[in-house]
Short mmCIF file of C-alpha atoms in Angstrom, two decimals:
data_model
loop_
_atom_site.label_atom_id
_atom_site.label_comp_id
_atom_site.label_asym_id
_atom_site.label_seq_id
_atom_site.Cartn_x
_atom_site.Cartn_y
_atom_site.Cartn_z
CA UNK A 23 64.33 -60.05 -12.38
CA UNK A 24 64.32 -63.41 -13.03
CA UNK A 25 62.40 -64.71 -9.51
CA UNK A 26 61.05 -63.98 -6.63
CA UNK A 27 62.63 -61.66 -4.24
CA UNK A 28 63.85 -63.05 -0.69
CA UNK A 29 64.63 -59.25 0.90
CA UNK A 30 62.22 -57.18 2.44
CA UNK A 31 58.77 -58.65 0.89
CA UNK A 32 59.59 -62.32 2.36
CA UNK A 33 60.93 -60.88 6.16
CA UNK A 34 58.80 -58.79 8.87
CA UNK A 35 55.59 -60.29 10.43
CA UNK A 36 56.15 -63.53 8.95
CA UNK A 37 58.16 -65.38 11.61
CA UNK A 38 56.48 -66.03 15.17
CA UNK A 39 53.16 -67.69 15.61
CA UNK A 40 50.77 -66.70 17.35
CA UNK A 41 50.65 -69.21 20.48
CA UNK A 42 51.65 -67.60 23.71
CA UNK A 43 53.80 -68.83 26.37
CA UNK A 44 53.09 -69.65 29.95
CA UNK A 45 54.79 -67.32 32.55
CA UNK A 46 54.43 -69.98 35.24
CA UNK A 47 56.50 -72.15 33.16
CA UNK A 48 59.87 -71.28 35.03
CA UNK A 49 58.41 -71.53 38.51
CA UNK A 50 56.88 -74.82 37.70
CA UNK A 51 60.05 -76.34 36.25
CA UNK A 52 61.63 -75.60 40.03
CA UNK A 53 59.17 -77.90 41.65
CA UNK A 54 59.35 -80.51 38.64
CA UNK A 55 61.34 -84.48 39.02
CA UNK A 56 64.61 -84.46 37.81
CA UNK A 57 65.00 -84.86 34.46
CA UNK A 58 66.15 -87.99 35.04
CA UNK A 59 63.47 -89.86 36.33
CA UNK A 60 61.07 -88.53 33.79
CA UNK A 61 63.18 -89.27 30.64
CA UNK A 62 61.48 -92.59 30.06
CA UNK A 63 58.25 -91.21 30.12
CA UNK A 64 59.07 -88.21 27.80
CA UNK A 65 61.10 -90.71 25.24
CA UNK A 66 57.62 -92.78 24.98
CA UNK A 67 55.76 -89.73 24.40
CA UNK A 68 58.14 -88.24 21.79
CA UNK A 69 57.56 -91.57 20.05
CA UNK A 70 53.97 -91.67 20.17
CA UNK A 71 53.86 -88.47 19.17
CA UNK A 72 56.06 -88.31 16.17
CA UNK A 73 54.75 -91.67 14.66
CA UNK A 74 51.35 -89.92 14.74
CA UNK A 75 52.74 -87.02 13.09
CA UNK A 76 54.51 -89.28 10.47
CA UNK A 77 50.79 -90.87 9.59
CA UNK A 78 49.71 -87.73 8.74
CA UNK A 79 50.01 -86.20 5.68
CA UNK A 80 50.71 -81.97 5.08
CA UNK A 81 48.32 -80.11 2.91
CA UNK A 82 48.56 -77.40 0.53
CA UNK A 83 45.69 -75.64 -1.22
CA UNK A 84 46.90 -72.81 -3.74
CA UNK A 85 43.44 -70.65 -4.42
CA UNK A 86 43.95 -68.49 -7.58
CA UNK A 87 41.45 -65.62 -8.46
CA UNK A 88 39.12 -66.11 -11.39
CA UNK A 89 41.13 -68.31 -13.42
CA UNK A 90 38.97 -70.20 -16.03
CA UNK A 91 39.23 -73.43 -17.48
CA UNK A 92 36.96 -73.09 -20.77
CA UNK A 93 39.00 -70.41 -22.67
CA UNK A 94 42.51 -71.83 -22.02
CA UNK A 95 43.14 -70.22 -18.44
CA UNK A 96 45.53 -73.25 -17.94
CA UNK A 97 47.65 -72.37 -20.97
CA UNK A 98 50.32 -70.50 -18.91
CA UNK A 99 50.69 -73.30 -16.19
CA UNK A 100 52.84 -75.33 -17.76
CA UNK A 101 55.15 -76.11 -14.80
CA UNK A 102 52.05 -76.48 -12.63
CA UNK A 103 50.42 -79.21 -15.16
CA UNK A 104 54.02 -80.88 -14.79
CA UNK A 105 54.29 -80.83 -10.63
CA UNK A 106 50.77 -81.35 -9.88
CA UNK A 107 48.70 -82.82 -13.16
CA UNK A 108 51.46 -85.19 -14.42
CA UNK A 109 52.07 -86.34 -10.75
CA UNK A 110 48.69 -86.95 -9.92
CA UNK A 111 45.14 -86.27 -11.03
CA UNK A 112 43.13 -83.66 -13.06
CA UNK A 113 39.65 -83.16 -12.96
CA UNK A 114 37.83 -82.75 -16.11
CA UNK A 115 34.41 -81.71 -14.47
CA UNK A 116 35.36 -79.41 -11.38
CA UNK A 117 32.60 -76.77 -10.79
CA UNK A 118 32.19 -73.98 -8.50
CA UNK A 119 29.23 -73.97 -7.11
CA UNK A 120 28.75 -69.96 -7.35
CA UNK A 121 30.72 -68.13 -9.90
CA UNK A 122 31.60 -64.93 -7.63
CA UNK A 123 34.82 -64.42 -5.47
CA UNK A 124 33.56 -63.93 -2.05
CA UNK A 125 30.59 -66.76 -1.81
CA UNK A 126 32.56 -69.00 -3.57
CA UNK A 127 35.83 -68.81 -1.22
CA UNK A 128 32.85 -68.97 1.50
CA UNK A 129 31.51 -72.58 0.31
CA UNK A 130 35.53 -73.39 -0.07
CA UNK A 131 36.09 -72.77 3.72
CA UNK A 132 32.86 -74.12 4.92
CA UNK A 133 32.05 -76.98 2.56
CA UNK A 134 28.79 -75.68 2.06
CA UNK A 135 26.19 -74.47 -0.63
CA UNK A 136 25.51 -70.81 -0.41
CA UNK A 137 22.23 -70.97 1.04
CA UNK A 138 23.96 -72.44 4.27
CA UNK A 139 26.43 -70.08 4.73
CA UNK A 140 24.57 -67.05 3.85
CA UNK A 141 27.28 -65.34 1.91
CA UNK A 142 25.43 -63.78 -1.41
CA UNK A 143 28.03 -61.35 -2.96
CA UNK A 144 31.27 -59.35 -2.60
CA UNK A 145 29.56 -56.88 -0.27
CA UNK A 146 29.41 -56.58 3.56
CA UNK A 147 25.62 -56.09 3.26
CA UNK A 148 25.81 -59.42 0.58
CA UNK A 149 27.51 -60.80 3.88
CA UNK A 150 30.89 -61.15 2.74
CA UNK A 151 33.22 -61.34 5.72
CA UNK A 152 30.41 -59.47 7.83
CA UNK A 153 30.40 -59.75 11.65
CA UNK A 154 27.51 -62.28 11.29
CA UNK A 155 29.95 -64.44 8.89
CA UNK A 156 32.22 -64.54 11.70
CA UNK A 157 30.27 -65.60 14.37
CA UNK A 158 28.65 -68.27 12.21
CA UNK A 159 30.28 -70.22 9.11
CA UNK A 160 33.54 -68.78 9.83
CA UNK A 161 33.95 -70.36 13.30
CA UNK A 162 33.05 -73.46 11.74
CA UNK A 163 35.62 -73.83 8.70
CA UNK A 164 37.87 -76.62 7.64
CA UNK A 165 40.55 -74.86 9.46
CA UNK A 166 39.49 -74.83 13.02
CA UNK A 167 39.24 -78.38 12.71
CA UNK A 168 43.02 -78.71 11.35
CA UNK A 169 44.26 -76.79 14.04
CA UNK A 170 42.22 -79.56 16.58
CA UNK A 171 43.96 -82.32 14.58
CA UNK A 172 47.34 -80.36 15.50
CA UNK A 173 47.86 -78.84 11.90
CA UNK A 174 50.29 -76.08 11.72
CA UNK A 175 48.43 -73.77 10.02
CA UNK A 176 49.31 -71.11 7.31
CA UNK A 177 47.72 -67.90 5.06
CA UNK A 178 48.67 -65.88 3.23
CA UNK A 179 46.79 -63.98 0.05
CA UNK A 180 43.33 -62.89 -0.84
CA UNK A 181 40.65 -64.25 2.08
CA UNK A 182 37.38 -62.46 1.17
CA UNK A 183 36.70 -59.47 -0.27
CA UNK A 184 35.68 -57.20 2.39
CA UNK A 185 38.62 -58.47 5.05
CA UNK A 186 40.16 -55.90 7.11
CA UNK A 187 37.75 -53.56 6.59
CA UNK A 188 36.93 -51.63 9.90
CA UNK A 189 33.17 -52.56 9.28
CA UNK A 190 34.23 -56.23 8.97
CA UNK A 191 36.42 -56.28 12.47
CA UNK A 192 39.41 -54.40 10.89
CA UNK A 193 42.80 -56.10 10.20
CA UNK A 194 43.10 -57.49 14.14
CA UNK A 195 40.51 -59.87 13.27
CA UNK A 196 42.43 -63.22 12.21
CA UNK A 197 39.57 -66.13 11.40
CA UNK A 198 39.82 -68.91 14.22
CA UNK A 199 42.33 -72.08 13.15
CA UNK A 200 45.25 -70.10 11.91
CA UNK A 201 48.78 -70.14 13.15
CA UNK A 202 50.38 -67.65 10.60
CA UNK A 203 48.19 -65.23 8.91
CA UNK A 204 49.11 -62.97 6.04
CA UNK A 205 45.60 -61.70 4.59
CA UNK A 206 45.13 -59.04 2.21
CA UNK A 207 43.07 -56.20 2.84
CA UNK A 208 40.12 -56.08 0.67
CA UNK A 209 39.85 -57.45 -2.95
CA UNK A 210 42.91 -58.33 -5.19
CA UNK A 211 45.84 -56.39 -5.85
CA UNK A 212 49.51 -56.81 -6.55
CA UNK A 213 50.87 -53.53 -5.51
CA UNK A 214 49.59 -51.02 -2.94
CA UNK A 215 47.81 -53.03 -0.35
CA UNK A 216 47.47 -53.45 3.04
CA UNK A 217 48.19 -57.13 4.90
CA UNK A 218 47.07 -58.50 7.77
CA UNK A 219 49.81 -59.98 9.11
CA UNK A 220 49.32 -61.80 12.45
CA UNK A 221 46.32 -58.98 13.32
CA UNK A 222 48.59 -55.60 12.43
CA UNK A 223 48.47 -53.80 9.35
CA UNK A 224 51.37 -53.83 7.33
CA UNK A 225 51.57 -51.73 4.49
CA UNK A 226 52.97 -52.56 0.57
CA UNK A 227 54.14 -50.18 -2.40
CA UNK A 228 55.31 -50.43 -5.83
CA UNK A 229 58.35 -52.29 -5.26
CA UNK A 230 58.25 -55.46 -7.61
CA UNK A 231 61.25 -56.74 -5.32
CA UNK A 232 59.40 -56.05 -2.08
CA UNK A 233 55.92 -55.85 -2.62
CA UNK A 234 55.05 -57.73 -5.61
CA UNK A 235 52.05 -60.09 -3.63
CA UNK A 236 52.77 -63.30 -5.61
CA UNK A 237 56.47 -63.42 -5.06
CA UNK A 238 55.66 -62.24 -1.72
CA UNK A 239 53.31 -65.42 -0.77
CA UNK A 240 55.88 -67.55 -1.82
CA UNK A 241 58.69 -66.42 -0.01
CA UNK A 242 56.56 -66.02 3.47
CA UNK A 243 55.52 -70.13 2.52
CA UNK A 244 59.37 -70.65 2.17
CA UNK A 245 60.28 -68.93 5.47
CA UNK A 246 56.85 -70.99 7.06
CA UNK A 247 58.61 -74.38 5.86
CA UNK A 248 61.97 -73.42 7.51
CA UNK A 249 60.92 -72.60 10.85
CA UNK A 250 57.67 -74.59 11.49
CA UNK A 251 57.90 -77.43 13.65
CA UNK A 252 59.13 -80.94 11.90
CA UNK A 253 56.76 -83.12 14.68
CA UNK A 254 53.72 -81.89 13.25
CA UNK A 255 51.90 -81.86 9.87
CA UNK A 256 51.27 -78.62 8.27
CA UNK A 257 48.56 -76.96 6.11
CA UNK A 258 49.13 -74.19 4.10
CA UNK A 259 46.19 -71.92 2.18
CA UNK A 260 48.11 -69.61 -0.55
CA UNK A 261 45.68 -67.34 -2.62
CA UNK A 262 47.60 -65.33 -5.05
CA UNK A 263 45.75 -62.15 -6.72
CA UNK A 264 46.15 -63.52 -10.24
CA UNK A 265 44.68 -63.70 -13.02
CA UNK A 266 42.31 -61.26 -11.36
CA UNK A 267 42.05 -57.86 -12.34
CA UNK A 268 44.14 -55.29 -12.17
CA UNK A 269 46.53 -57.89 -13.98
CA UNK A 270 49.50 -56.68 -13.10
CA UNK A 271 52.08 -59.17 -14.67
CA UNK A 272 55.80 -59.02 -12.85
CA UNK A 273 58.37 -57.23 -15.30
CA UNK A 274 60.05 -60.31 -16.47
CA UNK A 275 56.71 -61.42 -18.10
CA UNK A 276 54.97 -58.10 -19.36
CA UNK A 277 56.07 -58.94 -22.69
CA UNK A 278 54.59 -62.19 -23.16
CA UNK A 279 51.57 -63.91 -25.14
CA UNK A 280 51.69 -59.97 -27.23
CA UNK A 281 50.08 -62.00 -30.21
CA UNK A 282 47.35 -63.53 -28.18
CA UNK A 283 43.74 -63.24 -28.74
CA UNK A 284 40.91 -64.33 -26.65
CA UNK A 285 39.42 -67.28 -28.46
CA UNK A 286 36.64 -66.28 -31.13
CA UNK A 287 34.88 -69.94 -31.10
CA UNK A 288 31.95 -71.11 -29.50
CA UNK A 289 29.63 -68.28 -27.90
CA UNK A 290 32.06 -65.77 -28.61
CA UNK A 291 30.56 -62.53 -29.80
CA UNK A 292 26.84 -64.68 -30.08
CA UNK A 293 23.56 -62.53 -29.36
CA UNK A 294 21.82 -64.02 -26.09
CA UNK A 295 18.77 -65.03 -28.13
CA UNK A 296 16.36 -66.94 -26.24
CA UNK A 297 18.22 -66.27 -22.63
CA UNK A 298 17.34 -64.58 -19.52
CA UNK A 299 17.38 -60.75 -19.81
CA UNK A 300 20.46 -59.58 -19.16
CA UNK A 301 22.14 -61.67 -22.03
CA UNK A 302 19.65 -60.10 -23.93
CA UNK A 303 21.04 -56.42 -23.66
CA UNK A 304 24.83 -56.78 -24.68
CA UNK A 305 25.32 -54.79 -27.92
CA UNK A 306 26.00 -57.28 -30.86
CA UNK A 307 28.15 -57.47 -32.55
CA UNK A 308 30.83 -56.09 -30.14
CA UNK A 309 32.15 -52.55 -31.03
CA UNK A 310 35.92 -52.75 -31.96
CA UNK A 311 36.65 -50.62 -28.79
CA UNK A 312 35.65 -53.78 -26.80
CA UNK A 313 37.32 -56.51 -28.74
CA UNK A 314 40.58 -54.31 -27.86
CA UNK A 315 39.68 -54.26 -24.37
CA UNK A 316 38.70 -57.81 -23.86
CA UNK A 317 42.00 -58.74 -25.82
CA UNK A 318 43.96 -57.00 -23.67
CA UNK A 319 42.69 -58.37 -20.72
CA UNK A 320 42.87 -61.92 -21.58
CA UNK A 321 46.64 -61.46 -22.40
CA UNK A 322 47.50 -59.67 -19.18
CA UNK A 323 45.73 -62.80 -17.15
CA UNK A 324 48.12 -65.04 -19.05
CA UNK A 325 50.92 -62.60 -18.16
CA UNK A 326 50.03 -62.45 -14.17
CA UNK A 327 49.85 -66.26 -14.30
CA UNK A 328 53.21 -66.92 -14.89
CA UNK A 329 54.83 -66.00 -11.62
CA UNK A 330 51.49 -68.24 -10.03
CA UNK A 331 53.19 -70.68 -12.09
CA UNK A 332 56.60 -70.03 -11.09
CA UNK A 333 55.31 -69.97 -7.35
CA UNK A 334 54.02 -73.75 -7.65
CA UNK A 335 57.26 -74.70 -9.51
CA UNK A 336 59.77 -73.56 -6.51
CA UNK A 337 56.93 -75.06 -3.39
CA UNK A 338 57.34 -78.37 -4.95
CA UNK A 339 61.14 -78.14 -5.53
CA UNK A 340 61.54 -76.46 -2.16
CA UNK A 341 59.10 -79.97 -0.55
CA UNK A 342 61.52 -82.28 -2.44
CA UNK A 343 64.95 -80.86 -1.32
CA UNK A 344 63.31 -81.30 2.41
CA UNK A 345 61.79 -84.86 1.50
CA UNK A 346 58.55 -83.86 2.79
CA UNK A 347 56.93 -83.85 -1.41
CA UNK A 348 56.05 -87.80 -1.09
CA UNK A 349 53.73 -87.22 1.85
CA UNK A 350 52.38 -83.75 1.33
CA UNK A 351 48.60 -83.36 -0.47
CA UNK A 352 48.87 -80.36 -3.22
CA UNK A 353 45.74 -78.80 -4.26
CA UNK A 354 45.57 -76.10 -7.26
CA UNK A 355 42.27 -74.50 -7.99
CA UNK A 356 40.09 -71.29 -8.66
CA UNK A 357 37.41 -69.57 -6.64
CA UNK A 358 35.36 -69.50 -9.96
CA UNK A 359 35.59 -69.36 -14.10
CA UNK A 360 35.63 -66.40 -16.42
CA UNK A 361 34.33 -65.16 -19.49
CA UNK A 362 35.82 -62.61 -22.36
CA UNK A 363 33.32 -61.90 -24.86
CA UNK A 364 30.79 -64.51 -24.87
CA UNK A 365 27.70 -63.62 -25.86
CA UNK A 366 29.19 -60.32 -26.38
CA UNK A 367 29.91 -59.84 -22.42
CA UNK A 368 33.02 -58.08 -22.49
CA UNK A 369 34.66 -59.71 -19.61
CA UNK A 370 33.50 -60.89 -16.03
CA UNK A 371 32.06 -63.97 -14.27
CA UNK A 372 28.53 -64.20 -12.08
CA UNK A 373 27.22 -66.06 -15.17
CA UNK A 374 25.50 -69.66 -15.25
CA UNK A 375 27.42 -70.84 -18.14
CA UNK A 376 30.22 -73.37 -18.80
CA UNK A 377 32.78 -70.92 -18.83
CA UNK A 378 32.06 -68.95 -15.78
CA UNK A 379 31.15 -72.42 -13.20
CA UNK A 380 33.96 -74.81 -14.63
CA UNK A 381 37.33 -74.16 -12.82
CA UNK A 382 40.58 -75.93 -12.69
CA UNK A 383 41.50 -78.45 -10.26
CA UNK A 384 44.86 -80.31 -10.15
CA UNK A 385 45.94 -82.91 -7.03
CA UNK A 386 48.69 -84.73 -6.17
CA UNK A 387 49.37 -86.80 -3.26
CA UNK A 388 49.90 -89.92 -1.16
CA UNK A 389 47.99 -92.61 -2.78
CA UNK A 390 46.94 -90.70 -5.96
CA UNK A 391 48.65 -92.32 -9.39
CA UNK A 392 50.30 -89.89 -11.80
CA UNK A 393 48.71 -88.94 -15.07
CA UNK A 394 45.01 -89.45 -13.29
CA UNK A 395 42.26 -88.13 -15.24
CA UNK A 396 38.95 -87.96 -13.56
CA UNK A 397 35.49 -86.94 -15.59
CA UNK A 398 33.65 -87.60 -12.44
CA UNK A 399 31.96 -84.04 -11.35
CA UNK A 400 33.41 -82.19 -8.05
CA UNK A 401 32.70 -78.99 -6.71
CA UNK A 402 34.24 -76.75 -4.86
CA UNK A 403 32.26 -77.09 -1.60
CA UNK A 404 33.78 -80.84 -1.82
CA UNK A 405 37.15 -79.44 -1.35
CA UNK A 406 36.62 -79.00 2.59
CA UNK A 407 35.70 -82.66 3.33
CA UNK A 408 38.46 -83.65 1.67
CA UNK A 409 41.11 -81.90 2.94
CA UNK A 410 39.54 -83.00 6.51
CA UNK A 411 39.25 -86.63 5.37
CA UNK A 412 43.05 -86.42 4.62
CA UNK A 413 44.02 -85.07 8.03
CA UNK A 414 41.98 -87.75 9.11
CA UNK A 415 38.13 -86.12 10.85
CA UNK A 416 35.48 -88.04 11.04
CA UNK A 417 33.41 -86.21 8.31
CA UNK A 418 30.22 -87.57 10.24
CA UNK A 419 31.12 -84.95 13.04
CA UNK A 420 31.31 -81.96 10.71
CA UNK A 421 28.05 -79.89 9.21
CA UNK A 422 29.00 -79.88 5.53
CA UNK A 423 27.31 -80.01 2.00
CA UNK A 424 30.25 -81.26 0.40
CA UNK A 425 31.61 -84.91 -0.23
CA UNK A 426 34.99 -86.38 0.08
CA UNK A 427 36.62 -87.19 -2.95
CA UNK A 428 39.71 -88.57 -2.00
CA UNK A 429 37.99 -92.20 -2.74
CA UNK A 430 37.95 -90.86 -6.59
CA UNK A 431 41.81 -89.54 -5.86
CA UNK A 432 43.31 -92.96 -4.18
CA UNK A 433 40.50 -95.77 -4.51
CA UNK A 434 43.16 -98.06 -2.22
CA UNK A 435 42.27 -95.25 0.72
CA UNK A 436 38.59 -94.39 0.60
CA UNK A 437 35.29 -96.36 -0.68
CA UNK A 438 32.73 -93.65 -2.50
CA UNK A 439 30.29 -92.24 -5.03
CA UNK A 440 30.48 -89.65 -7.59
CA UNK A 441 26.93 -87.04 -7.62
CA UNK A 442 24.88 -87.47 -10.66
CA UNK A 443 23.81 -84.00 -10.27
CA UNK A 444 24.65 -80.81 -8.13
CA UNK A 445 23.08 -77.14 -7.62
CA UNK A 446 24.54 -73.82 -9.20
CA UNK A 447 23.43 -70.77 -7.07
CA UNK A 448 23.74 -67.48 -7.49
CA UNK A 449 22.43 -64.32 -5.89
CA UNK A 450 22.66 -61.08 -8.64
CA UNK A 451 24.15 -57.59 -7.44
CA UNK A 452 22.97 -54.19 -8.52
CA UNK A 453 22.95 -50.66 -7.76
CA UNK A 454 20.25 -48.46 -6.06
CA UNK A 455 20.38 -46.01 -8.47
CA UNK A 456 21.22 -45.74 -12.52
CA UNK A 457 24.68 -46.72 -13.91
CA UNK A 458 26.00 -43.55 -15.83
CA UNK A 459 27.34 -45.81 -18.71
CA UNK A 460 23.59 -47.20 -18.66
CA UNK A 461 20.97 -44.89 -17.96
CA UNK A 462 18.56 -46.05 -20.17
CA UNK A 463 18.60 -49.32 -18.27
CA UNK A 464 17.29 -47.46 -14.83
CA UNK A 465 18.46 -48.80 -11.33
CA UNK A 466 19.08 -52.08 -10.40
CA UNK A 467 22.11 -53.01 -12.69
CA UNK A 468 25.91 -53.21 -12.33
CA UNK A 469 29.32 -53.98 -13.59
CA UNK A 470 28.38 -51.68 -16.49
CA UNK A 471 30.89 -51.00 -19.15
CA UNK A 472 30.68 -48.34 -22.13
CA UNK A 473 28.39 -49.49 -24.81
CA UNK A 474 26.20 -49.69 -22.01
CA UNK A 475 26.82 -53.40 -21.45
CA UNK A 476 26.11 -54.52 -17.68
CA UNK A 477 27.33 -57.79 -16.39
CA UNK A 478 25.08 -58.25 -13.45
CA UNK A 479 21.56 -57.30 -11.84
CA UNK A 480 19.30 -57.68 -9.09
CA UNK A 481 17.30 -59.95 -11.14
CA UNK A 482 20.53 -61.97 -12.12
CA UNK A 483 19.56 -64.18 -9.39
CA UNK A 484 19.38 -67.92 -10.31
CA UNK A 485 19.54 -71.43 -9.06
CA UNK A 486 20.63 -74.86 -11.60
CA UNK A 487 20.64 -78.32 -11.43
CA UNK A 488 23.52 -79.62 -13.25
CA UNK A 489 23.27 -83.41 -14.40
CA UNK A 490 26.50 -85.01 -15.39
CA UNK A 491 26.65 -88.67 -15.49
CA UNK A 492 26.78 -91.27 -18.32
CA UNK A 493 23.09 -91.00 -19.23
CA UNK A 494 22.75 -87.13 -19.35
CA UNK A 495 24.56 -83.83 -19.57
CA UNK A 496 22.07 -81.43 -19.05
CA UNK A 497 21.68 -77.82 -17.49
CA UNK A 498 18.35 -76.60 -15.66
CA UNK A 499 18.38 -72.86 -14.54
CA UNK A 500 15.51 -70.68 -13.00
CA UNK A 501 15.58 -67.12 -12.47
CA UNK A 502 14.08 -65.02 -9.34
CA UNK A 503 13.03 -62.40 -11.73
CA UNK A 504 9.82 -60.71 -13.02
CA UNK A 505 9.43 -63.23 -15.90
CA UNK A 506 10.22 -66.58 -14.11
CA UNK A 507 12.59 -67.18 -16.97
CA UNK A 508 13.88 -71.03 -17.40
CA UNK A 509 16.99 -72.05 -19.64
CA UNK A 510 17.63 -75.52 -20.39
CA UNK A 511 20.62 -76.98 -21.84
CA UNK A 512 21.86 -79.98 -23.81
CA UNK A 513 25.23 -80.26 -22.98
CA UNK A 514 26.01 -82.97 -25.07
CA UNK A 515 24.35 -81.67 -28.49
CA UNK A 516 25.11 -77.99 -27.29
CA UNK A 517 28.33 -77.40 -25.57
CA UNK A 518 29.00 -73.96 -26.02
CA UNK A 519 24.93 -73.65 -24.48
CA UNK A 520 23.79 -71.47 -27.73
CA UNK A 521 20.02 -73.03 -27.53
CA UNK A 522 17.77 -72.96 -24.75
CA UNK A 523 15.65 -75.59 -25.62
CA UNK A 524 12.94 -75.26 -22.79
CA UNK A 525 10.00 -75.34 -25.12
CA UNK A 526 11.44 -78.46 -27.02
CA UNK A 527 11.51 -80.70 -23.78
CA UNK A 528 9.13 -82.99 -22.29
CA UNK A 529 7.08 -81.06 -19.71
CA UNK A 530 7.76 -84.02 -17.46
CA UNK A 531 11.41 -83.57 -17.67
CA UNK A 532 10.98 -79.86 -16.49
CA UNK A 533 8.51 -81.05 -13.34
CA UNK A 534 11.40 -83.34 -12.10
CA UNK A 535 14.13 -80.78 -12.41
CA UNK A 536 11.85 -78.16 -10.58
CA UNK A 537 11.81 -80.84 -8.11
CA UNK A 538 15.55 -81.53 -7.75
CA UNK A 539 16.20 -77.87 -7.66
CA UNK A 540 13.99 -77.31 -4.96
CA UNK A 541 15.23 -80.00 -2.94
CA UNK A 542 18.85 -78.97 -3.46
CA UNK A 543 18.17 -75.47 -2.66
CA UNK A 544 16.90 -76.41 0.96
CA UNK A 545 19.23 -79.11 1.48
CA UNK A 546 21.82 -79.06 4.58
CA UNK A 547 24.76 -81.38 5.40
CA UNK A 548 23.96 -85.07 4.49
CA UNK A 549 20.16 -84.22 2.75
CA UNK A 550 22.54 -82.66 0.19
CA UNK A 551 23.67 -85.81 -1.10
CA UNK A 552 19.97 -87.45 -1.28
CA UNK A 553 19.80 -87.88 -5.07
CA UNK A 554 16.13 -88.96 -6.35
#
């Protein structure tokens, strides 16, 4: 099929907002003054509201799942790069503050580092979409502020990995701030999934025309654009599953990229020499079975992204046809990066290295010049304050660790400065019993593959200071493990992080970085911008 369906997948559950009516309205109307007496006041009120609405820009955030930027992950996104990057800004140094889905998405929603929103991993026990999260950070997420700014809000796609589970409040839980809610229950799927549609479970099967999730997200977003009020601005967050496993491509794209392999340069299949314990255990060189597996994953990831590329292209054309494109900011990004064979790790994220922490970020909108390339570092915790800045919220009234980067994209609208360094933090996840693929490693590991390669562990817990300015391009990381392991990389001379130089640098440098790390790990709000 050539394009997304506008059939059953786009219909049920996508229509009426959740805002209820007033049953006493009819009786009140009978007691109201004659309409002619009120007409001048109504016209004046309408003019004020319309003028205010026109002054507020619309905002769209497209958040994909696991798309790298270091290993060619943006290659399939030709339409997206033309529609957003060429028409606006491309950020060359965008990072996630934690390379895993649920804590990263929680950072995007709250504008906070993980140590402040306290989502540690993808599990309920790790606070992913837990009742504690819902009562705390989620109730202060940026859509709550947008709703107060009279924005019409729409969500479709993957929210948080444990969302919709019975232990997490079931599908009836709709986070504050959302008018239209189409959230995937659980982790990324393309077929055979359940959606919470405004608080009611909606089951989906394996029909491409009705169920393919990326297309369904597009179709429902188009319906929202057709049905929304023209008097108020809108915010849309679209979170398709691609390119997360199981990498289910649309039928028309399943034969694409058949001759493509994962790139063999950089740190591909290199031993994890002088690195923390988890990087010293993979089989090296990688067996052929692992190479075949990761190459297949690499191709299928690209194939699944082609439907996302269509989504962005169709959405931009829709906005152009309704004359709303020039007043709409569109953000395109991912929750984290990814690796396929780097340091002999087959496939995953969760590591401190550039391939896992760097993310794509493209933005177009009012005041942003076309073909703008920006080098200053930005973080995913900056998305929330930037979106609120665009909406007109006074940022001094919100508790966020991130900084608005509107000044970088549109200097004529804001003044600001770039940060010289920032924090990356991750809490490792393990199983309390031995993994059947790696019994010799004992308990405490997870995400294990055949040939006894594990991608995560309890002691894969680390915090890093990433310094990126005109004078320094460095990374300093400390591990919370029995070795108190430290990794240091000069990213200028060693961009692939092959050599840990911790034993070669001046001890005073290590002390400085340690002090910066301690400060960042305890920062809250504005103190996260206090650089020493």
